[in-house]
CSV table of C-alpha atoms in Angstrom, one decimal:
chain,number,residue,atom,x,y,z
H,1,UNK,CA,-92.4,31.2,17.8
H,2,UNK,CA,-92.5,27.1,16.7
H,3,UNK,CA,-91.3,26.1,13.1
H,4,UNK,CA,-95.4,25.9,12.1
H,5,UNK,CA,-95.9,29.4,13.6
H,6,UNK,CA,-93.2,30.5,11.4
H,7,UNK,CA,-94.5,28.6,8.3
H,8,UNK,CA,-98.2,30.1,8.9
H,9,UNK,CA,-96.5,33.6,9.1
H,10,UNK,CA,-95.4,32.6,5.6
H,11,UNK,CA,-98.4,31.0,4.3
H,12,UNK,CA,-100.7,34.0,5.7
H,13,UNK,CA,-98.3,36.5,3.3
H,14,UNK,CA,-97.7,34.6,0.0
H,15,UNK,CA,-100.2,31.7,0.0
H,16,UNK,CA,-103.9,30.6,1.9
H,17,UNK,CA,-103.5,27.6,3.8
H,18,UNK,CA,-105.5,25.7,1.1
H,19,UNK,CA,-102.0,25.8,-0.9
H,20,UNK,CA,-99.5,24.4,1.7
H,21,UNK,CA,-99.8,21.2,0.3
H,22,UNK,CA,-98.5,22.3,-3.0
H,23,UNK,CA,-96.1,24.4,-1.5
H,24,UNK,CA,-94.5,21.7,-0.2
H,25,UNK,CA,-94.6,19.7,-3.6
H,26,UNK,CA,-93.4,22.2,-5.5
H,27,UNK,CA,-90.2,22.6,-3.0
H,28,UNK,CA,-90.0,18.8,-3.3
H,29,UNK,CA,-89.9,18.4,-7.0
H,30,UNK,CA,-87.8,21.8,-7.6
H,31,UNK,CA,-85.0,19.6,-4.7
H,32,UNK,CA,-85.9,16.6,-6.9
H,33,UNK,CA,-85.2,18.4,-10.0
H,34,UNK,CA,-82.2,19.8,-8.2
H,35,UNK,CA,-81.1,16.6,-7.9
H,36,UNK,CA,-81.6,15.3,-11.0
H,37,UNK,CA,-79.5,18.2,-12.7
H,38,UNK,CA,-76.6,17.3,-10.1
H,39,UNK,CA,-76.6,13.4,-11.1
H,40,UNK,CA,-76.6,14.5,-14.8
H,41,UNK,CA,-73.3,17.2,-14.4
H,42,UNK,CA,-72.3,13.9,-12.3
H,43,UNK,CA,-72.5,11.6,-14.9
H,44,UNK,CA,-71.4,14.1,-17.5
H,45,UNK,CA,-68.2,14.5,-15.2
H,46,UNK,CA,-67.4,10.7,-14.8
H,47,UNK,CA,-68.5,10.1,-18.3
H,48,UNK,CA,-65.2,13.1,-19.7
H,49,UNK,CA,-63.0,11.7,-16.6
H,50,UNK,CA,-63.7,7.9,-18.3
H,51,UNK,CA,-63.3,9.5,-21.7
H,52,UNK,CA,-60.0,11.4,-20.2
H,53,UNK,CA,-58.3,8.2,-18.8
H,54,UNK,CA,-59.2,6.0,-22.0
H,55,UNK,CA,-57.7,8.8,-24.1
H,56,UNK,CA,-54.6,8.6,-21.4
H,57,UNK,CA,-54.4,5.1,-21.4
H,58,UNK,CA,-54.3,4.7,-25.8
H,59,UNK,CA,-51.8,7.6,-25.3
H,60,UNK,CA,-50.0,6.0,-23.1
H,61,UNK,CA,-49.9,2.2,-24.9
H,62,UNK,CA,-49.2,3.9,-28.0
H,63,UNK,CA,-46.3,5.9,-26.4
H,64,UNK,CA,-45.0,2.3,-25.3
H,65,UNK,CA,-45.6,0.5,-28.5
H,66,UNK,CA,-43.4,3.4,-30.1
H,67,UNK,CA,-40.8,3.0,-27.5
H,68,UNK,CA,-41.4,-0.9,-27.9
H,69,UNK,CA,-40.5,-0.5,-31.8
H,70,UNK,CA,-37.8,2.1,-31.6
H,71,UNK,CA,-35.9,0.1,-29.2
H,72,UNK,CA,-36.7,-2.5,-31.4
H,73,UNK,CA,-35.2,-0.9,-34.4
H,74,UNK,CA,-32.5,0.2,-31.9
H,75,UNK,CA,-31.9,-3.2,-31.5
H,76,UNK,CA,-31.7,-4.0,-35.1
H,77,UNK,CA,-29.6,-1.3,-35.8
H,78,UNK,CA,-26.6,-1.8,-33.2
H,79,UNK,CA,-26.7,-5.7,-34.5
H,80,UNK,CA,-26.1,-4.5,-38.0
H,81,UNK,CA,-23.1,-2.0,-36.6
H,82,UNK,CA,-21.7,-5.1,-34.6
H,83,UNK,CA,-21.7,-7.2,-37.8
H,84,UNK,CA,-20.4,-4.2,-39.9
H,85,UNK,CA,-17.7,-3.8,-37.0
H,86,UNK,CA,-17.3,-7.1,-37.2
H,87,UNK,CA,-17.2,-7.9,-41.2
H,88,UNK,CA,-14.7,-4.1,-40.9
H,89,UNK,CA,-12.5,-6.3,-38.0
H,90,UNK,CA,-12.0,-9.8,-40.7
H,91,UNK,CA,-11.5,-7.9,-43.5
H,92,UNK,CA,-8.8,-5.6,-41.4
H,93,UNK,CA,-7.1,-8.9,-40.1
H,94,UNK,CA,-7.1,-10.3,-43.7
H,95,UNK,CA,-5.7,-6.9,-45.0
H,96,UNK,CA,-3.0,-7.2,-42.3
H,97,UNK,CA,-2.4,-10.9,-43.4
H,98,UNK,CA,-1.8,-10.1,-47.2
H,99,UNK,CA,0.1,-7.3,-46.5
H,100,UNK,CA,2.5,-9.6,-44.2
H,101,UNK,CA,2.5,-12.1,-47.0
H,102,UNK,CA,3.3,-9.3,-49.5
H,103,UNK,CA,6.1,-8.2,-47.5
H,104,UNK,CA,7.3,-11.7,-47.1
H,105,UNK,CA,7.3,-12.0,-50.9
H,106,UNK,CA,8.8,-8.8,-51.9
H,107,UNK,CA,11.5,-9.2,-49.3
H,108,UNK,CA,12.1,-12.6,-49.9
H,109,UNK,CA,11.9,-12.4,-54.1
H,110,UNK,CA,14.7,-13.7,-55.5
H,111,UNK,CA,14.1,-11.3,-58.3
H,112,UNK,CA,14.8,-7.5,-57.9
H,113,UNK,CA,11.3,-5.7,-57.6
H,114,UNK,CA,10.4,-2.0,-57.8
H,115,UNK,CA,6.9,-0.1,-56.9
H,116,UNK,CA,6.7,3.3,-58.0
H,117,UNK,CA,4.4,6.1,-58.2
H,118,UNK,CA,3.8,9.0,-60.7
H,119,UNK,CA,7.2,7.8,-62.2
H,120,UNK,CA,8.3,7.5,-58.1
H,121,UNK,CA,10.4,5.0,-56.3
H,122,UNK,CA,8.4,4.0,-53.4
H,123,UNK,CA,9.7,0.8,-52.6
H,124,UNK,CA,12.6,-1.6,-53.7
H,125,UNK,CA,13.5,-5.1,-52.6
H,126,UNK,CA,16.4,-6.4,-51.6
H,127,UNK,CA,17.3,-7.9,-54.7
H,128,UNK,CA,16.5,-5.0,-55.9
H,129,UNK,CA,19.3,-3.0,-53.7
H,130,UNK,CA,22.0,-5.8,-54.7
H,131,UNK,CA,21.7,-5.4,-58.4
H,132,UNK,CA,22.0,-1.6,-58.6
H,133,UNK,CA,24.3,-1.7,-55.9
H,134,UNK,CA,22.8,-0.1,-52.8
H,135,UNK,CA,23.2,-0.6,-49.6
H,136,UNK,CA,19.7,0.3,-48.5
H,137,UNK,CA,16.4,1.4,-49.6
H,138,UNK,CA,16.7,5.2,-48.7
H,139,UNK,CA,19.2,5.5,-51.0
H,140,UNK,CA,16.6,5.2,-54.1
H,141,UNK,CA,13.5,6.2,-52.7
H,142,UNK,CA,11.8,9.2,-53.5
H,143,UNK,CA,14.1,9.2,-56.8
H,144,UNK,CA,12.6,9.4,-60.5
H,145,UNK,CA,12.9,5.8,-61.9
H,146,UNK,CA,14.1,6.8,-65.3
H,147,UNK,CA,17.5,8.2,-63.3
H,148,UNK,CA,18.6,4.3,-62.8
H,149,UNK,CA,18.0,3.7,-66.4
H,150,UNK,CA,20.8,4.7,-69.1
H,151,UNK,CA,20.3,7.7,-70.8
H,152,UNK,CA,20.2,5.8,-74.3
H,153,UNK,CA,17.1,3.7,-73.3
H,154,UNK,CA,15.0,5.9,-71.7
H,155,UNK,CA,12.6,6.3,-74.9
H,156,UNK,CA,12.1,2.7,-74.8
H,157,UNK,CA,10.7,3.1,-71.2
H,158,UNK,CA,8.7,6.4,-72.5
H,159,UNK,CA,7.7,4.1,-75.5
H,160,UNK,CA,6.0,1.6,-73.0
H,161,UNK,CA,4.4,4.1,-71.2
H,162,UNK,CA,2.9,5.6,-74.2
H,163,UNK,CA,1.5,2.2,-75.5
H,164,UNK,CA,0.3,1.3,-71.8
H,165,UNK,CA,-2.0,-0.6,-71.0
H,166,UNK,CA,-1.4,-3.1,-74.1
H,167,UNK,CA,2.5,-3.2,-73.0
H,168,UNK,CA,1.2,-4.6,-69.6
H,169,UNK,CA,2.7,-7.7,-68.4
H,170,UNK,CA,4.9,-7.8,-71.3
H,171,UNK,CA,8.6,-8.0,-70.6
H,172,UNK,CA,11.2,-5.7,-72.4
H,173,UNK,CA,14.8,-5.7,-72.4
H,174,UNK,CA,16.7,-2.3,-71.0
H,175,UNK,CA,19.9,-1.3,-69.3
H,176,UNK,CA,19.6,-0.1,-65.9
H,177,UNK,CA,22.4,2.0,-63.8
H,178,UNK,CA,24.5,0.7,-61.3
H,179,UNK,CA,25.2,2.7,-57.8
H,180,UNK,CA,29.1,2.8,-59.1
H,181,UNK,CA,28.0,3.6,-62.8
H,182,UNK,CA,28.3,0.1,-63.8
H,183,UNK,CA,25.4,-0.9,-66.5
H,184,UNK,CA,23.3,-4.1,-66.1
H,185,UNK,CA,21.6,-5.7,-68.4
H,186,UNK,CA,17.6,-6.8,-67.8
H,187,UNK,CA,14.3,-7.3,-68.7
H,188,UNK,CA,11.5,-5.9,-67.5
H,189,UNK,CA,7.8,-7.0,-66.6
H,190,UNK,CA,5.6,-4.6,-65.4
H,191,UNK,CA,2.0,-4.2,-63.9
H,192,UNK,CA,-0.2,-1.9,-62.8
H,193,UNK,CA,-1.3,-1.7,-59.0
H,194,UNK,CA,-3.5,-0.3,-56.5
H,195,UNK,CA,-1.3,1.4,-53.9
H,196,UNK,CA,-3.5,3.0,-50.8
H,197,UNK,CA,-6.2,3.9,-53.4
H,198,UNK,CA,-3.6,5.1,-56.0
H,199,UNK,CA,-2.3,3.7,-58.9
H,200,UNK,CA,1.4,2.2,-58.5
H,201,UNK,CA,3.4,0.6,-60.9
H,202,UNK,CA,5.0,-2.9,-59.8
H,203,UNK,CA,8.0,-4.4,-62.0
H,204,UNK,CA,9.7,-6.9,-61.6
H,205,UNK,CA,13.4,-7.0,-63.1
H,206,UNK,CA,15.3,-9.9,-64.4
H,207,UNK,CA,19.2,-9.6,-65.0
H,208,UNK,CA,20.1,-10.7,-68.2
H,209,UNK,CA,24.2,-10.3,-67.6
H,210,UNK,CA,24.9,-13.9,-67.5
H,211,UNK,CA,22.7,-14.8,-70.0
H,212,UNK,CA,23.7,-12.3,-72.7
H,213,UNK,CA,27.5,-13.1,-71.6
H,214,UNK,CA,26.6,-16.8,-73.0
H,215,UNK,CA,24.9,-15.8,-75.9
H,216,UNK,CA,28.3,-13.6,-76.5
């Protein structure tokens, strides 16, 4: 049976011949409307993928604008650790170089020189070890200052403490102990100091033997 046989057949059971024509139509603008719904969901689809990859691209520029500004601040930050580390190394070197100098002072003093702590001996000088007759510094250390002076004018050193700070700087006249028991005759100037965050008392001891012998 041809394709119009078949179409007749058709025609013959659902419509009169008079209606082909339409038939047709109809199919044609139901396909054209078919159409027309597919180029929509189309568009509708390109038009969410568009509005997808422009929401993917902000995402993506503002992920690297944050990464921009972070490494930015990164930046900012590791300069200002370099010039902490930096300002940390200078004021280290210049630490080192005062305490050289201080050494190279206190050793070198011509004038005996104590540094104690809570009453402490922490440090003597040289000087220091010749006029109380020691041979070296770990003799004294570690001992209670007030053992090196004599008995009889240990208030005067309690006195200056008590009246501390107003007794700062001002010298005093005391007798100290000798190694062999011998007495010495000085004078005292004292001032507090900041040792390794603490505070440290540093005094600086003038012997008075020779002159009180002239006075005699």
């Amino acid at each position: 049976m041809t394709k119009k046989d078949i179409h007749s057949d058709t025609f013959d059971n659902s419509f009169n011949r008079q209606n082909e024509t339409a038939y047709y139509k109809r199919i044609a603008s139901e396909c054209g409307i078919s159409r027309l719904r597919e180029t929509e969901a189309l568009s509708r689809l390109i038009a969410q993928r568009r509005k997808a990859e422009a929401a993917l691209k902000k995402a993506r520029d503002e992920m690297e604008q944050r990464v921009i500004e972070r490494t930015a601040t990164l930046s900012m930050v590791n300069a200002s650790l370099k010039r902490e580390i930096k300002k940390n190394e200078d004021t280290t070197k210049e630490l080192i170089e005062s305490e050289k100098k201080y050494r190279t002072m206190f050793e070198d003093s011509p004038d005996a020189i104590s540094l104690t702590q809570e009453s402490r001996i922490v440090d003597v000088n040289p000087a220091w070890l010749k006029l109380h007759g020691y041979e070296s510094s770990e003799e004294i250390i570690g001992r209670d200052i007030i053992e090196v002076i004599h008995p009889d004018d240990r208030h005067i050193l309690q006195k200056r403490r008590a009246a501390w700070p107003d007794s700062e700087n001002h010298g005093y006249p005391i007798r100290d102990i000798r190694k062999d028991g011998g007495i010495v005759d000085v004078e005292i100037f004292a001032s507090h100091i900041s040792l390794n965050g603490h505070d440290a008392i540093l005094a600086t001891i003038h012997d008075l033997t020779e002159r009180n012998k002239s006075a005699a």
